[in-house]
Amino acid sequence: MPRRKKVVLVTGASGEMGHGLIQRLSQRTHFDILALDIKSLDERLAGICHDQIVGDVLDPRLLERLVSEFEIHAVFHLAALLSTRSEFTPETAHEVNVRGTLNLLKLAVEQSRWHGRQVLFLFPSSIAVYGLPDFETKSSAGAVKEDEFNVPTTMYGCNKLYAEHLGRYYAEHYRQLAVEQKKGIDFRCLRFPGIISAFTVPHGGTSDYGPEMLHAAAQGEAYDCFVRPDARIPFMAMPDAIEALLRLMEAPADHLTRHVYNVTSFSPTAQDFADRVRTAFAGAHISFVPDAKRQAIIDTWPAELDDSAARRDWGFSPSLDFDGSFDDYLVPNIRERYGLKR
Ligand code: AKB
């Protein structure tokens, strides 16, 4: 039988998180990286990957071809349509976010059976899985735990919550009526808050106002913030988000008490964000022009997350708080990126 190459598969590799992940992952795994995205990778990232495939997670032939050529030991399934974009095309979002995830879970469970080791499946979920019923509840809820308020109002939130359940099913109950009971996959999931990167600007999310106002200010552009000054959701800086994924990947299975973990770092209001951006970029022109409908989505997401399970089980501890994110990571790198003096 021809030998297949042993790889870690990263879907959505060209996206925001893929950019940050691939480099750090290459230093942390002995497997080669196989990147999959509908867009080709930039040259620097392509150079780090063993191989890149330009294609769609919805294409079953492509996935079959992958399996014939590669022995997949871990999957980082990052490909998704974010919350705002999903509201414009809910059925397409369902295809990508649910059908795409199902395709990858099936591939992972089949691979586990081929090579006899459970495939590790890392899945980024989101604060969008929460749906707080009204503003009063949001204000009084405090730090929300994983099993509270799981009543999302967005297509993206519904998709992510269901995909979490699919992951649990493929890990624990897949084909439970079969005569021969075999272990499924090793499904591990993080519920991320809004993420801010110095190197990329997100597209199609509802937490985008934070990174958008920062990158606009650095380029000397005026920015109309689409939420109210008092809008508050949790955020974290991209390096901490990547480190959380890698830490969870490396955590011994017997330390984990759940499949899905909250992670967070800081919870500023949009006004706090704007003030901090103005301190970093004097003269930044930020106005608040709330869009009632996008604000309504933010109002259903928690202001704070309880990440005590992640801290307890696998030592999650973000290294960048609000000030640290700006001073040590965002501002210096963004200044360099846009060619500004330090
Ligand atoms: C979005 O806004 O859709 C994402 C998320 C919070 O998952 N950034």
Tab-separated table of N, CA and C in Angstrom, residues 217-327:
chain	number	residue	atom	x	y	z
A	217	ALA	N	-7.997	54.016	12.502
A	217	ALA	CA	-7.243	55.125	13.120
A	217	ALA	C	-5.782	55.091	12.687
A	218	ALA	N	-5.205	53.908	12.634
A	218	ALA	CA	-3.789	53.785	12.252
A	218	ALA	C	-3.569	54.259	10.822
A	219	GLN	N	-4.596	54.152	9.991
A	219	GLN	CA	-4.453	54.584	8.590
A	219	GLN	C	-4.941	56.017	8.374
A	220	GLY	N	-5.291	56.686	9.494
A	220	GLY	CA	-5.739	58.077	9.398
A	220	GLY	C	-7.134	58.213	8.819
A	221	GLU	N	-7.929	57.129	8.895
A	221	GLU	CA	-9.290	57.179	8.340
A	221	GLU	C	-10.320	57.404	9.447
A	222	ALA	N	-11.375	58.155	9.121
A	222	ALA	CA	-12.464	58.335	10.089
A	222	ALA	C	-13.233	57.014	10.208
A	223	TYR	N	-13.797	56.757	11.399
A	223	TYR	CA	-14.539	55.500	11.577
A	223	TYR	C	-15.879	55.760	12.273
A	224	ASP	N	-16.947	55.251	11.678
A	224	ASP	CA	-18.276	55.315	12.298
A	224	ASP	C	-18.538	53.975	12.969
A	225	CYS	N	-18.555	53.991	14.291
A	225	CYS	CA	-18.731	52.739	15.039
A	225	CYS	C	-20.208	52.341	15.019
A	226	PHE	N	-20.484	51.069	14.649
A	226	PHE	CA	-21.879	50.659	14.432
A	226	PHE	C	-22.591	50.176	15.698
A	227	VAL	N	-21.921	50.311	16.869
A	227	VAL	CA	-22.629	50.008	18.124
A	227	VAL	C	-22.575	51.231	19.041
A	228	ARG	N	-23.381	51.192	20.114
A	228	ARG	CA	-23.426	52.311	21.054
A	228	ARG	C	-22.145	52.349	21.899
A	229	PRO	N	-21.818	53.517	22.458
A	229	PRO	CA	-20.609	53.600	23.301
A	229	PRO	C	-20.638	52.627	24.477
A	230	ASP	N	-21.840	52.283	24.999
A	230	ASP	CA	-21.895	51.403	26.186
A	230	ASP	C	-21.947	49.911	25.815
A	231	ALA	N	-21.839	49.591	24.519
A	231	ALA	CA	-21.866	48.169	24.115
A	231	ALA	C	-20.658	47.463	24.741
A	232	ARG	N	-20.929	46.291	25.340
A	232	ARG	CA	-19.809	45.602	26.015
A	232	ARG	C	-19.869	44.110	25.736
A	233	ILE	N	-18.798	43.582	25.164
A	233	ILE	CA	-18.631	42.131	24.993
A	233	ILE	C	-17.172	41.808	25.298
A	234	PRO	N	-16.858	40.532	25.526
A	234	PRO	CA	-15.453	40.183	25.778
A	234	PRO	C	-14.618	40.133	24.505
A	235	PHE	N	-13.326	40.376	24.672
A	235	PHE	CA	-12.365	40.322	23.563
A	235	PHE	C	-11.093	39.627	24.036
A	236	MET	N	-10.273	39.249	23.084
A	236	MET	CA	-8.895	38.875	23.398
A	236	MET	C	-7.999	39.163	22.202
A	237	ALA	N	-6.707	39.289	22.470
A	237	ALA	CA	-5.757	39.541	21.382
A	237	ALA	C	-5.417	38.227	20.691
A	238	MET	N	-5.153	38.308	19.390
A	238	MET	CA	-4.912	37.108	18.578
A	238	MET	C	-3.826	36.172	19.153
A	239	PRO	N	-2.686	36.685	19.636
A	239	PRO	CA	-1.678	35.745	20.146
A	239	PRO	C	-2.217	34.878	21.293
A	240	ASP	N	-3.060	35.450	22.136
A	240	ASP	CA	-3.638	34.652	23.230
A	240	ASP	C	-4.655	33.646	22.705
A	241	ALA	N	-5.378	34.013	21.642
A	241	ALA	CA	-6.351	33.074	21.062
A	241	ALA	C	-5.625	31.869	20.456
A	242	ILE	N	-4.533	32.142	19.758
A	242	ILE	CA	-3.748	31.055	19.136
A	242	ILE	C	-3.131	30.175	20.223
A	243	GLU	N	-2.572	30.841	21.237
A	243	GLU	CA	-1.935	30.076	22.317
A	243	GLU	C	-2.975	29.193	23.016
A	244	ALA	N	-4.200	29.699	23.170
A	244	ALA	CA	-5.253	28.892	23.809
A	244	ALA	C	-5.534	27.639	22.973
A	245	LEU	N	-5.620	27.797	21.652
A	245	LEU	CA	-5.868	26.625	20.793
A	245	LEU	C	-4.746	25.598	20.927
A	246	LEU	N	-3.507	26.110	20.950
A	246	LEU	CA	-2.361	25.183	21.017
A	246	LEU	C	-2.284	24.510	22.389
A	247	ARG	N	-2.559	25.273	23.428
A	247	ARG	CA	-2.563	24.701	24.781
A	247	ARG	C	-3.622	23.607	24.906
A	248	LEU	N	-4.798	23.899	24.333
A	248	LEU	CA	-5.868	22.900	24.419
A	248	LEU	C	-5.479	21.658	23.616
A	249	MET	N	-4.821	21.868	22.475
A	249	MET	CA	-4.348	20.732	21.671
A	249	MET	C	-3.402	19.857	22.501
A	250	GLU	N	-2.538	20.507	23.274
A	250	GLU	CA	-1.493	19.760	23.988
A	250	GLU	C	-1.960	19.207	25.328
A	251	ALA	N	-3.127	19.630	25.801
A	251	ALA	CA	-3.572	19.216	27.148
A	251	ALA	C	-3.793	17.700	27.212
A	252	PRO	N	-3.309	17.046	28.281
A	252	PRO	CA	-3.568	15.612	28.428
A	252	PRO	C	-5.073	15.351	28.504
A	253	ALA	N	-5.539	14.342	27.766
A	253	ALA	CA	-6.982	14.090	27.675
A	253	ALA	C	-7.601	13.877	29.060
A	254	ASP	N	-6.856	13.269	29.983
A	254	ASP	CA	-7.473	12.976	31.285
A	254	ASP	C	-7.593	14.217	32.179
A	255	HIS	N	-7.089	15.363	31.710
A	255	HIS	CA	-7.293	16.608	32.473
A	255	HIS	C	-8.589	17.310	32.051
A	256	LEU	N	-9.138	16.889	30.918
A	256	LEU	CA	-10.285	17.627	30.366
A	256	LEU	C	-11.591	17.090	30.936
A	257	THR	N	-12.413	17.993	31.429
A	257	THR	CA	-13.695	17.574	32.006
A	257	THR	C	-14.866	17.917	31.093
A	258	ARG	N	-14.582	18.591	29.963
A	258	ARG	CA	-15.653	18.934	29.041
A	258	ARG	C	-15.072	19.032	27.625
A	259	HIS	N	-15.959	19.082	26.636
A	259	HIS	CA	-15.492	19.242	25.258
A	259	HIS	C	-15.363	20.713	24.886
A	260	VAL	N	-16.128	21.562	25.545
A	260	VAL	CA	-16.260	22.968	25.125
A	260	VAL	C	-15.879	23.894	26.281
A	261	TYR	N	-14.952	24.815	26.010
A	261	TYR	CA	-14.471	25.726	27.056
A	261	TYR	C	-14.603	27.185	26.631
A	262	ASN	N	-15.079	28.029	27.534
A	262	ASN	CA	-14.989	29.484	27.338
A	262	ASN	C	-13.546	29.934	27.524
A	263	VAL	N	-13.120	30.921	26.738
A	263	VAL	CA	-11.865	31.630	27.025
A	263	VAL	C	-12.106	33.120	26.791
A	264	THR	N	-11.454	33.941	27.592
A	264	THR	CA	-11.640	35.389	27.456
A	264	THR	C	-10.447	36.117	28.040
A	265	SER	N	-10.398	37.443	27.768
A	265	SER	CA	-9.316	38.213	28.384
A	265	SER	C	-9.811	39.524	28.997
A	266	PHE	N	-10.496	40.380	28.228
A	266	PHE	CA	-10.943	41.657	28.793
A	266	PHE	C	-12.290	42.047	28.170
A	267	SER	N	-13.052	42.884	28.869
A	267	SER	CA	-14.399	43.248	28.400
A	267	SER	C	-14.597	44.758	28.401
A	268	PRO	N	-14.012	45.468	27.448
A	268	PRO	CA	-14.180	46.929	27.419
A	268	PRO	C	-15.524	47.314	26.799
A	269	THR	N	-15.990	48.504	27.093
A	269	THR	CA	-17.113	49.043	26.321
A	269	THR	C	-16.536	49.576	25.005
A	270	ALA	N	-17.418	49.842	24.038
A	270	ALA	CA	-16.943	50.418	22.776
A	270	ALA	C	-16.316	51.792	23.036
A	271	GLN	N	-16.844	52.501	24.073
A	271	GLN	CA	-16.255	53.800	24.437
A	271	GLN	C	-14.826	53.617	24.964
A	272	ASP	N	-14.634	52.589	25.835
A	272	ASP	CA	-13.270	52.305	26.338
A	272	ASP	C	-12.324	52.058	25.165
A	273	PHE	N	-12.834	51.289	24.198
A	273	PHE	CA	-12.038	50.949	23.018
A	273	PHE	C	-11.631	52.229	22.282
A	274	ALA	N	-12.640	53.079	22.039
A	274	ALA	CA	-12.380	54.319	21.290
A	274	ALA	C	-11.373	55.196	22.042
A	275	ASP	N	-11.529	55.276	23.384
A	275	ASP	CA	-10.610	56.109	24.168
A	275	ASP	C	-9.178	55.594	24.041
A	276	ARG	N	-9.045	54.267	24.102
A	276	ARG	CA	-7.713	53.641	24.050
A	276	ARG	C	-7.094	53.851	22.659
A	277	VAL	N	-7.923	53.775	21.632
A	277	VAL	CA	-7.437	53.987	20.258
A	277	VAL	C	-6.980	55.439	20.105
A	278	ARG	N	-7.748	56.361	20.697
A	278	ARG	CA	-7.370	57.783	20.583
A	278	ARG	C	-6.064	58.059	21.318
A	279	THR	N	-5.830	57.344	22.429
A	279	THR	CA	-4.557	57.534	23.145
A	279	THR	C	-3.396	57.069	22.262
A	280	ALA	N	-3.620	55.947	21.561
A	280	ALA	CA	-2.541	55.391	20.729
A	280	ALA	C	-2.342	56.198	19.445
A	281	PHE	N	-3.435	56.694	18.885
A	281	PHE	CA	-3.350	57.411	17.601
A	281	PHE	C	-4.035	58.766	17.771
A	282	ALA	N	-3.236	59.752	18.203
A	282	ALA	CA	-3.790	61.079	18.510
A	282	ALA	C	-4.522	61.597	17.269
A	283	GLY	N	-5.681	62.163	17.478
A	283	GLY	CA	-6.431	62.720	16.348
A	283	GLY	C	-7.333	61.699	15.668
A	284	ALA	N	-7.364	60.460	16.192
A	284	ALA	CA	-8.245	59.439	15.583
A	284	ALA	C	-9.671	59.984	15.557
A	285	HIS	N	-10.323	59.830	14.420
A	285	HIS	CA	-11.669	60.394	14.287
A	285	HIS	C	-12.692	59.266	14.373
A	286	ILE	N	-13.252	59.066	15.584
A	286	ILE	CA	-14.204	57.955	15.779
A	286	ILE	C	-15.552	58.546	16.180
A	287	SER	N	-16.592	58.204	15.445
A	287	SER	CA	-17.947	58.645	15.812
A	287	SER	C	-18.785	57.400	16.095
A	288	PHE	N	-19.826	57.577	16.867
A	288	PHE	CA	-20.747	56.473	17.131
A	288	PHE	C	-22.016	56.667	16.300
A	289	VAL	N	-22.232	55.742	15.375
A	289	VAL	CA	-23.434	55.789	14.518
A	289	VAL	C	-24.062	54.396	14.613
A	290	PRO	N	-24.751	54.130	15.751
A	290	PRO	CA	-25.216	52.755	15.976
A	290	PRO	C	-26.195	52.254	14.921
A	291	ASP	N	-26.002	51.003	14.560
A	291	ASP	CA	-26.940	50.295	13.695
A	291	ASP	C	-27.787	49.446	14.651
A	292	ALA	N	-29.075	49.781	14.746
A	292	ALA	CA	-29.918	49.160	15.786
A	292	ALA	C	-29.908	47.629	15.688
A	293	LYS	N	-29.806	47.120	14.480
A	293	LYS	CA	-29.913	45.664	14.317
A	293	LYS	C	-28.618	44.951	14.721
A	294	ARG	N	-27.479	45.521	14.348
A	294	ARG	CA	-26.219	44.895	14.788
A	294	ARG	C	-26.035	45.085	16.295
A	295	GLN	N	-26.472	46.244	16.804
A	295	GLN	CA	-26.422	46.467	18.261
A	295	GLN	C	-27.275	45.414	18.987
A	296	ALA	N	-28.421	45.077	18.394
A	296	ALA	CA	-29.315	44.099	19.030
A	296	ALA	C	-28.622	42.733	19.151
A	297	ILE	N	-27.804	42.394	18.178
A	297	ILE	CA	-27.051	41.126	18.274
A	297	ILE	C	-26.060	41.209	19.439
A	298	ILE	N	-25.330	42.317	19.501
A	298	ILE	CA	-24.350	42.499	20.593
A	298	ILE	C	-25.054	42.429	21.951
A	299	ASP	N	-26.282	42.957	22.024
A	299	ASP	CA	-27.019	42.955	23.296
A	299	ASP	C	-27.364	41.538	23.770
A	300	THR	N	-27.360	40.560	22.840
A	300	THR	CA	-27.651	39.181	23.272
A	300	THR	C	-26.388	38.425	23.678
A	301	TRP	N	-25.216	38.995	23.411
A	301	TRP	CA	-23.963	38.308	23.767
A	301	TRP	C	-23.527	38.745	25.158
A	302	PRO	N	-22.919	37.857	25.921
A	302	PRO	CA	-22.545	38.219	27.294
A	302	PRO	C	-21.531	39.361	27.339
A	303	ALA	N	-21.589	40.136	28.425
A	303	ALA	CA	-20.577	41.176	28.630
A	303	ALA	C	-19.295	40.539	29.144
A	304	GLU	N	-19.439	39.445	29.882
A	304	GLU	CA	-18.251	38.764	30.422
A	304	GLU	C	-18.450	37.266	30.360
A	305	LEU	N	-17.347	36.545	30.201
A	305	LEU	CA	-17.400	35.079	30.170
A	305	LEU	C	-16.702	34.512	31.400
A	306	ASP	N	-17.207	33.399	31.876
A	306	ASP	CA	-16.542	32.663	32.959
A	306	ASP	C	-15.642	31.609	32.304
A	307	ASP	N	-14.327	31.784	32.428
A	307	ASP	CA	-13.422	30.811	31.805
A	307	ASP	C	-12.697	29.972	32.854
A	308	SER	N	-13.335	29.814	34.022
A	308	SER	CA	-12.658	29.093	35.112
A	308	SER	C	-12.397	27.626	34.777
A	309	ALA	N	-13.257	27.001	33.946
A	309	ALA	CA	-13.019	25.586	33.614
A	309	ALA	C	-11.734	25.452	32.802
A	310	ALA	N	-11.514	26.357	31.847
A	310	ALA	CA	-10.287	26.319	31.033
A	310	ALA	C	-9.059	26.580	31.896
A	311	ARG	N	-9.174	27.494	32.834
A	311	ARG	CA	-8.048	27.803	33.718
A	311	ARG	C	-7.711	26.592	34.580
A	312	ARG	N	-8.749	25.955	35.098
A	312	ARG	CA	-8.558	24.816	36.001
A	312	ARG	C	-8.038	23.575	35.257
A	313	ASP	N	-8.647	23.242	34.120
A	313	ASP	CA	-8.354	21.949	33.471
A	313	ASP	C	-7.049	21.955	32.675
A	314	TRP	N	-6.745	23.043	32.005
A	314	TRP	CA	-5.537	23.003	31.157
A	314	TRP	C	-4.712	24.280	31.220
A	315	GLY	N	-4.912	25.026	32.330
A	315	GLY	CA	-4.005	26.141	32.627
A	315	GLY	C	-4.135	27.345	31.716
A	316	PHE	N	-5.348	27.577	31.156
A	316	PHE	CA	-5.513	28.769	30.308
A	316	PHE	C	-5.236	30.028	31.128
A	317	SER	N	-4.428	30.907	30.579
A	317	SER	CA	-4.162	32.178	31.247
A	317	SER	C	-3.663	33.172	30.186
A	318	PRO	N	-4.515	34.087	29.742
A	318	PRO	CA	-4.082	35.002	28.679
A	318	PRO	C	-2.948	35.892	29.171
A	319	SER	N	-2.004	36.195	28.285
A	319	SER	CA	-0.872	37.008	28.749
A	319	SER	C	-1.091	38.489	28.477
A	320	LEU	N	-2.104	38.836	27.657
A	320	LEU	CA	-2.320	40.244	27.308
A	320	LEU	C	-3.678	40.724	27.817
A	321	ASP	N	-3.651	41.650	28.784
A	321	ASP	CA	-4.918	42.263	29.212
A	321	ASP	C	-5.204	43.439	28.263
A	322	PHE	N	-6.183	44.265	28.606
A	322	PHE	CA	-6.582	45.354	27.691
A	322	PHE	C	-5.388	46.271	27.383
A	323	ASP	N	-4.741	46.784	28.442
A	323	ASP	CA	-3.608	47.688	28.209
A	323	ASP	C	-2.444	46.972	27.554
A	324	GLY	N	-2.164	45.758	28.027
A	324	GLY	CA	-1.046	44.983	27.468
A	324	GLY	C	-1.264	44.698	25.985
A	325	SER	N	-2.495	44.402	25.610
A	325	SER	CA	-2.776	44.120	24.198
A	325	SER	C	-2.424	45.323	23.335
A	326	PHE	N	-2.834	46.514	23.811
A	326	PHE	CA	-2.544	47.728	23.032
A	326	PHE	C	-1.046	48.061	23.060
A	327	ASP	N	-0.473	48.075	24.282
A	327	ASP	CA	0.901	48.588	24.415
A	327	ASP	C	1.950	47.623	23.864
